mmCIF file of C-alpha atoms in Angstrom:
data_model
loop_
_atom_site.group_PDB
_atom_site.id
_atom_site.type_symbol
_atom_site.label_atom_id
_atom_site.label_comp_id
_atom_site.label_asym_id
_atom_site.label_seq_id
_atom_site.Cartn_x
_atom_site.Cartn_y
_atom_site.Cartn_z
ATOM 1 C CA MET A 1 131.438 13.086 182.700
ATOM 2 C CA ASN A 2 130.247 13.284 186.276
ATOM 3 C CA ASN A 3 131.938 14.753 189.308
ATOM 4 C CA VAL A 4 134.697 16.429 187.243
ATOM 5 C CA GLY A 5 135.750 20.066 187.489
ATOM 6 C CA ILE A 6 137.809 21.589 184.679
ATOM 7 C CA VAL A 7 140.276 24.456 185.072
ATOM 8 C CA ILE A 8 141.472 26.320 181.971
ATOM 9 C CA LEU A 9 144.629 28.352 182.532
ATOM 10 C CA ALA A 10 144.295 31.570 180.546
ATOM 11 C CA ALA A 11 146.143 34.317 182.428
ATOM 12 C CA GLY A 12 149.145 34.531 180.076
ATOM 13 C CA LYS A 13 150.001 37.932 178.664
ATOM 14 C CA GLY A 14 150.626 38.350 174.937
ATOM 15 C CA LYS A 15 154.263 39.357 175.487
ATOM 16 C CA ARG A 16 155.801 36.873 173.048
ATOM 17 C CA MET A 17 152.954 37.737 170.680
ATOM 18 C CA GLN A 18 154.192 41.364 170.859
ATOM 19 C CA SER A 19 150.686 42.454 171.753
ATOM 20 C CA ASP A 20 148.672 43.940 174.626
ATOM 21 C CA LEU A 21 145.907 41.410 173.951
ATOM 22 C CA PRO A 22 145.844 38.385 176.310
ATOM 23 C CA LYS A 23 147.448 35.455 174.518
ATOM 24 C CA VAL A 24 144.256 33.345 174.503
ATOM 25 C CA LEU A 25 142.321 36.058 172.619
ATOM 26 C CA HIS A 26 144.611 35.883 169.582
ATOM 27 C CA GLU A 27 142.738 34.307 166.691
ATOM 28 C CA LEU A 28 143.384 31.076 164.835
ATOM 29 C CA ASN A 29 141.243 30.842 161.695
ATOM 30 C CA ASN A 30 139.067 33.760 162.912
ATOM 31 C CA LYS A 31 138.382 32.263 166.346
ATOM 32 C CA PRO A 32 140.121 33.214 169.611
ATOM 33 C CA LEU A 33 142.280 30.382 170.969
ATOM 34 C CA ILE A 34 140.197 30.233 174.163
ATOM 35 C CA GLU A 35 137.081 29.528 172.065
ATOM 36 C CA TYR A 36 138.463 26.154 170.943
ATOM 37 C CA VAL A 37 139.144 25.050 174.509
ATOM 38 C CA VAL A 38 135.881 26.301 176.043
ATOM 39 C CA SER A 39 133.916 24.687 173.176
ATOM 40 C CA LEU A 40 135.679 21.387 173.906
ATOM 41 C CA VAL A 41 134.682 21.596 177.588
ATOM 42 C CA GLU A 42 131.087 22.482 176.652
ATOM 43 C CA LYS A 43 130.942 19.319 174.501
ATOM 44 C CA LEU A 44 131.675 17.388 177.712
ATOM 45 C CA ASN A 45 128.743 19.194 179.409
ATOM 46 C CA ILE A 46 130.990 20.856 181.963
ATOM 47 C CA ARG A 47 131.108 24.502 182.963
ATOM 48 C CA PRO A 48 134.791 25.419 183.267
ATOM 49 C CA VAL A 49 136.630 27.610 185.733
ATOM 50 C CA VAL A 50 138.898 29.907 183.723
ATOM 51 C CA VAL A 51 141.932 31.388 185.471
ATOM 52 C CA VAL A 52 142.417 34.864 184.010
ATOM 53 C CA SER A 53 144.492 37.991 184.594
ATOM 54 C CA GLU A 54 142.880 41.030 186.184
ATOM 55 C CA ASP A 55 142.388 42.961 182.909
ATOM 56 C CA GLY A 56 138.919 41.423 182.378
ATOM 57 C CA LEU A 57 139.237 40.960 178.593
ATOM 58 C CA VAL A 58 138.856 37.167 178.561
ATOM 59 C CA LYS A 59 135.823 37.448 180.837
ATOM 60 C CA LYS A 60 134.372 40.086 178.523
ATOM 61 C CA TYR A 61 134.680 37.645 175.619
ATOM 62 C CA LEU A 62 133.348 34.502 177.363
ATOM 63 C CA VAL A 63 130.788 36.329 179.564
ATOM 64 C CA ASP A 64 128.693 33.718 181.431
ATOM 65 C CA ARG A 65 130.066 30.580 179.753
ATOM 66 C CA ALA A 66 132.502 30.056 182.638
ATOM 67 C CA ASP A 67 133.312 30.880 186.242
ATOM 68 C CA TYR A 68 136.426 32.958 186.827
ATOM 69 C CA ALA A 69 139.418 32.973 189.150
ATOM 70 C CA ILE A 70 141.905 35.859 189.016
ATOM 71 C CA GLN A 71 145.671 35.318 188.952
ATOM 72 C CA SER A 72 147.055 38.784 189.729
ATOM 73 C CA GLU A 73 150.705 37.721 189.650
ATOM 74 C CA ARG A 74 151.989 35.165 187.195
ATOM 75 C CA LEU A 75 153.896 32.816 189.510
ATOM 76 C CA GLY A 76 153.585 29.578 187.550
ATOM 77 C CA THR A 77 151.054 26.900 186.661
ATOM 78 C CA GLY A 78 150.799 25.557 190.217
ATOM 79 C CA HIS A 79 150.037 29.049 191.496
ATOM 80 C CA ALA A 80 147.432 29.516 188.724
ATOM 81 C CA VAL A 81 145.539 26.365 189.754
ATOM 82 C CA MET A 82 145.646 27.482 193.423
ATOM 83 C CA GLN A 83 143.515 30.481 192.423
ATOM 84 C CA ALA A 84 140.669 28.126 191.397
ATOM 85 C CA GLU A 85 140.538 26.301 194.736
ATOM 86 C CA ASP A 86 137.625 28.258 196.242
ATOM 87 C CA LEU A 87 135.481 27.574 193.165
ATOM 88 C CA LEU A 88 136.214 23.846 192.982
ATOM 89 C CA LYS A 89 137.124 22.466 196.409
ATOM 90 C CA ASN A 90 134.549 20.049 197.901
ATOM 91 C CA LYS A 91 132.443 20.268 194.718
ATOM 92 C CA PHE A 92 134.120 17.682 192.470
ATOM 93 C CA GLY A 93 135.949 14.409 193.013
ATOM 94 C CA LYS A 94 138.370 15.071 190.165
ATOM 95 C CA VAL A 95 139.946 18.179 188.633
ATOM 96 C CA VAL A 96 141.250 18.343 185.050
ATOM 97 C CA VAL A 97 143.693 21.082 184.035
ATOM 98 C CA LEU A 98 143.694 22.424 180.447
ATOM 99 C CA TYR A 99 145.268 25.446 178.734
ATOM 100 C CA GLY A 100 143.619 28.314 176.891
ATOM 101 C CA ASP A 101 146.381 28.550 174.278
ATOM 102 C CA MET A 102 146.284 24.865 173.220
ATOM 103 C CA PRO A 103 143.429 24.672 170.692
ATOM 104 C CA PHE A 104 143.848 21.187 169.193
ATOM 105 C CA LEU A 105 142.970 18.881 172.084
ATOM 106 C CA LYS A 106 140.069 16.491 171.388
ATOM 107 C CA PRO A 107 137.155 15.920 173.807
ATOM 108 C CA GLU A 108 137.660 12.145 173.581
ATOM 109 C CA SER A 109 141.228 12.546 174.893
ATOM 110 C CA VAL A 110 139.867 14.309 177.984
ATOM 111 C CA SER A 111 137.243 11.561 178.468
ATOM 112 C CA ASN A 112 139.953 8.911 178.097
ATOM 113 C CA LEU A 113 142.159 10.728 180.634
ATOM 114 C CA VAL A 114 139.368 10.694 183.224
ATOM 115 C CA ASP A 115 138.422 7.052 182.475
ATOM 116 C CA VAL A 116 141.996 5.831 182.934
ATOM 117 C CA HIS A 117 142.356 7.955 186.078
ATOM 118 C CA GLU A 118 139.269 6.308 187.607
ATOM 119 C CA LYS A 119 140.034 2.744 186.495
ATOM 120 C CA GLN A 120 143.617 2.850 187.786
ATOM 121 C CA ASN A 121 142.622 4.645 190.984
ATOM 122 C CA ASN A 122 145.371 7.239 190.405
ATOM 123 C CA LYS A 123 145.996 10.418 192.350
ATOM 124 C CA ILE A 124 147.407 12.017 189.175
ATOM 125 C CA THR A 125 146.994 11.005 185.541
ATOM 126 C CA LEU A 126 148.812 12.975 182.882
ATOM 127 C CA MET A 127 148.791 13.138 179.114
ATOM 128 C CA THR A 128 152.146 12.600 177.446
ATOM 129 C CA THR A 129 153.153 12.701 173.799
ATOM 130 C CA ARG A 130 156.132 11.384 171.834
ATOM 131 C CA VAL A 131 158.015 13.045 168.998
ATOM 132 C CA PRO A 132 160.522 11.441 166.595
ATOM 133 C CA ASN A 133 162.942 14.391 166.889
ATOM 134 C CA PHE A 134 163.022 18.116 167.652
ATOM 135 C CA GLU A 135 163.430 19.334 164.066
ATOM 136 C CA ASN A 136 161.127 21.016 161.519
ATOM 137 C CA ASN A 137 157.491 20.577 162.643
ATOM 138 C CA TYR A 138 158.630 19.275 166.031
ATOM 139 C CA LYS A 139 160.870 22.248 166.908
ATOM 140 C CA GLU A 140 158.304 23.753 169.290
ATOM 141 C CA PHE A 141 158.316 20.582 171.385
ATOM 142 C CA TYR A 142 161.918 21.104 172.488
ATOM 143 C CA ASP A 143 160.617 23.467 175.192
ATOM 144 C CA PHE A 144 158.330 20.824 176.745
ATOM 145 C CA GLY A 145 159.106 19.083 180.054
ATOM 146 C CA ARG A 146 160.606 15.588 179.752
ATOM 147 C CA ILE A 147 158.948 12.469 181.190
ATOM 148 C CA VAL A 148 161.422 10.452 183.253
ATOM 149 C CA ARG A 149 160.343 6.845 183.928
ATOM 150 C CA ASN A 150 161.850 4.248 186.247
ATOM 151 C CA SER A 151 163.183 0.830 185.205
ATOM 152 C CA VAL A 152 159.679 -0.686 185.110
ATOM 153 C CA GLY A 153 158.224 2.147 183.035
ATOM 154 C CA ILE A 154 156.374 4.052 185.762
ATOM 155 C CA VAL A 155 156.504 7.858 185.605
ATOM 156 C CA ASN A 156 159.175 8.951 188.069
ATOM 157 C CA LYS A 157 159.220 12.718 187.519
ATOM 158 C CA ILE A 158 158.782 15.501 184.997
ATOM 159 C CA VAL A 159 161.817 17.682 184.366
ATOM 160 C CA GLU A 160 161.246 21.162 182.924
ATOM 161 C CA LYS A 161 163.532 21.974 179.990
ATOM 162 C CA LYS A 162 165.391 24.729 181.829
ATOM 163 C CA ASP A 163 166.152 22.337 184.716
ATOM 164 C CA ALA A 164 167.017 19.285 182.557
ATOM 165 C CA SER A 165 170.450 17.698 182.159
ATOM 166 C CA ALA A 166 171.914 17.127 178.678
ATOM 167 C CA GLU A 167 170.902 13.458 178.957
ATOM 168 C CA GLU A 168 167.322 14.302 179.982
ATOM 169 C CA LEU A 169 166.992 16.736 177.068
ATOM 170 C CA GLU A 170 167.360 13.746 174.719
ATOM 171 C CA ILE A 171 164.129 12.177 176.061
ATOM 172 C CA ARG A 172 161.399 12.159 173.396
ATOM 173 C CA GLU A 173 158.416 11.488 175.672
ATOM 174 C CA LEU A 174 157.085 14.867 176.719
ATOM 175 C CA ASN A 175 154.684 16.350 179.219
ATOM 176 C CA THR A 176 151.739 18.039 177.486
ATOM 177 C CA GLY A 177 150.670 19.857 180.665
ATOM 178 C CA TYR A 178 147.207 18.246 180.691
ATOM 179 C CA PHE A 179 146.398 16.565 184.023
ATOM 180 C CA CYS A 180 143.613 14.859 185.936
ATOM 181 C CA PHE A 181 143.935 15.034 189.734
ATOM 182 C CA GLU A 182 142.052 13.480 192.606
ATOM 183 C CA SER A 183 140.506 16.664 193.990
ATOM 184 C CA ASP A 184 141.264 16.374 197.732
ATOM 185 C CA TRP A 185 144.796 15.216 196.973
ATOM 186 C CA LEU A 186 145.338 18.226 194.675
ATOM 187 C CA TRP A 187 144.253 20.889 197.173
ATOM 188 C CA ASN A 188 146.218 19.267 200.003
ATOM 189 C CA ASN A 189 149.418 19.050 197.973
ATOM 190 C CA LEU A 190 149.373 22.311 196.002
ATOM 191 C CA LYS A 191 150.316 24.178 199.168
ATOM 192 C CA LYS A 192 153.461 22.026 199.462
ATOM 193 C CA LEU A 193 154.900 23.301 196.165
ATOM 194 C CA LYS A 194 158.169 25.231 196.349
ATOM 195 C CA ASN A 195 159.524 27.755 193.863
ATOM 196 C CA ASN A 196 163.220 26.888 194.137
ATOM 197 C CA ASN A 197 163.816 26.474 190.396
ATOM 198 C CA GLN A 198 165.358 28.528 187.587
ATOM 199 C CA ALA A 199 162.132 30.488 186.979
ATOM 200 C CA GLY A 200 161.220 31.064 190.641
ATOM 201 C CA GLU A 201 157.749 29.668 189.859
ATOM 202 C CA TYR A 202 155.391 27.108 191.398
ATOM 203 C CA TYR A 203 155.259 24.314 188.816
ATOM 204 C CA LEU A 204 152.153 22.130 188.649
ATOM 205 C CA THR A 205 154.444 19.401 187.305
ATOM 206 C CA ASP A 206 156.264 19.187 190.669
ATOM 207 C CA LEU A 207 153.137 17.501 192.062
ATOM 208 C CA VAL A 208 154.218 14.361 190.199
ATOM 209 C CA GLY A 209 157.435 14.192 192.252
ATOM 210 C CA LEU A 210 155.431 14.790 195.447
ATOM 211 C CA ALA A 211 153.049 11.953 194.565
ATOM 212 C CA ILE A 212 155.941 9.561 193.891
ATOM 213 C CA GLU A 213 157.556 10.495 197.239
ATOM 214 C CA ASN A 214 154.232 9.833 199.014
ATOM 215 C CA GLY A 215 153.862 6.459 197.277
ATOM 216 C CA ASP A 216 150.712 7.739 195.506
ATOM 217 C CA ARG A 217 149.678 6.328 192.134
ATOM 218 C CA VAL A 218 150.620 8.315 189.018
ATOM 219 C CA GLY A 219 149.339 7.150 185.621
ATOM 220 C CA SER A 220 149.512 8.433 182.073
ATOM 221 C CA ILE A 221 147.914 8.229 178.652
ATOM 222 C CA GLU A 222 149.572 9.118 175.363
ATOM 223 C CA ILE A 223 148.052 11.514 172.829
ATOM 224 C CA LEU A 224 149.020 12.610 169.319
ATOM 225 C CA SER A 225 151.621 15.361 169.243
ATOM 226 C CA GLU A 226 149.292 17.728 167.335
ATOM 227 C CA GLU A 227 146.880 17.736 170.300
ATOM 228 C CA ALA A 228 149.690 19.088 172.476
ATOM 229 C CA ILE A 229 150.553 22.091 170.315
ATOM 230 C CA GLY A 230 150.453 25.382 172.183
ATOM 231 C CA ILE A 231 150.666 28.807 170.557
ATOM 232 C CA ASN A 232 153.516 31.040 171.690
ATOM 233 C CA THR A 233 154.331 33.515 168.933
ATOM 234 C CA LYS A 234 152.631 35.308 166.027
ATOM 235 C CA GLU A 235 154.832 33.366 163.596
ATOM 236 C CA HIS A 236 153.698 30.094 165.144
ATOM 237 C CA LEU A 237 150.061 31.193 164.877
ATOM 238 C CA GLU A 238 150.456 32.135 161.203
ATOM 239 C CA LYS A 239 152.131 28.796 160.467
ATOM 240 C CA LEU A 240 149.154 26.936 161.972
ATOM 241 C CA GLU A 241 146.439 28.908 160.161
ATOM 242 C CA ASN A 242 144.348 26.439 158.146
#
């Protein structure tokens, strides 16, 4: 893939893991979670920018396999991507955002995301997934943002769970968090994000609403739900072993 920069968000603390270790350094089948994601990016022949916290542990593990941006305060996904601007701006036509705690994404899904983004001439292309319900194996997906589409099926907005109405919570098409952005558009619009939401954070997902307001093209591809699994707790990690 040419002219594509990839950001991996990896600054999360291991709080819900009840650990001092950064979340992405917890192991799944004897490999740190971040290893799965960086290996995927290496298969695409891209050197990623990894957004990390200031403790230096992720950098110590990956050493020179990536470039690094520091997120000193955790103020949301939009804020995390802002930290990578100096390393990526004016260098790539497109920027893909991935997550260091989501180890099951396939390289071909990333390639497909970028292909669709280019062919449709989108400003934003996102990966969505669908689940049949929120029970048993799908319980974890209840926390995902919901994809709201208009009457002709075009993505209208993404609503985070904590901001969703009872009706919106019933939506089964979910935001995975994976995005491809037109680079110039991304850097120009990130600074317009506001943090007036329940969490007081700058959500990357709010860029979709901004694009719609501007009349900019937003597209999507659908991936299997297992590719969208993120690890949040030790119990979840143990359940996914093997």
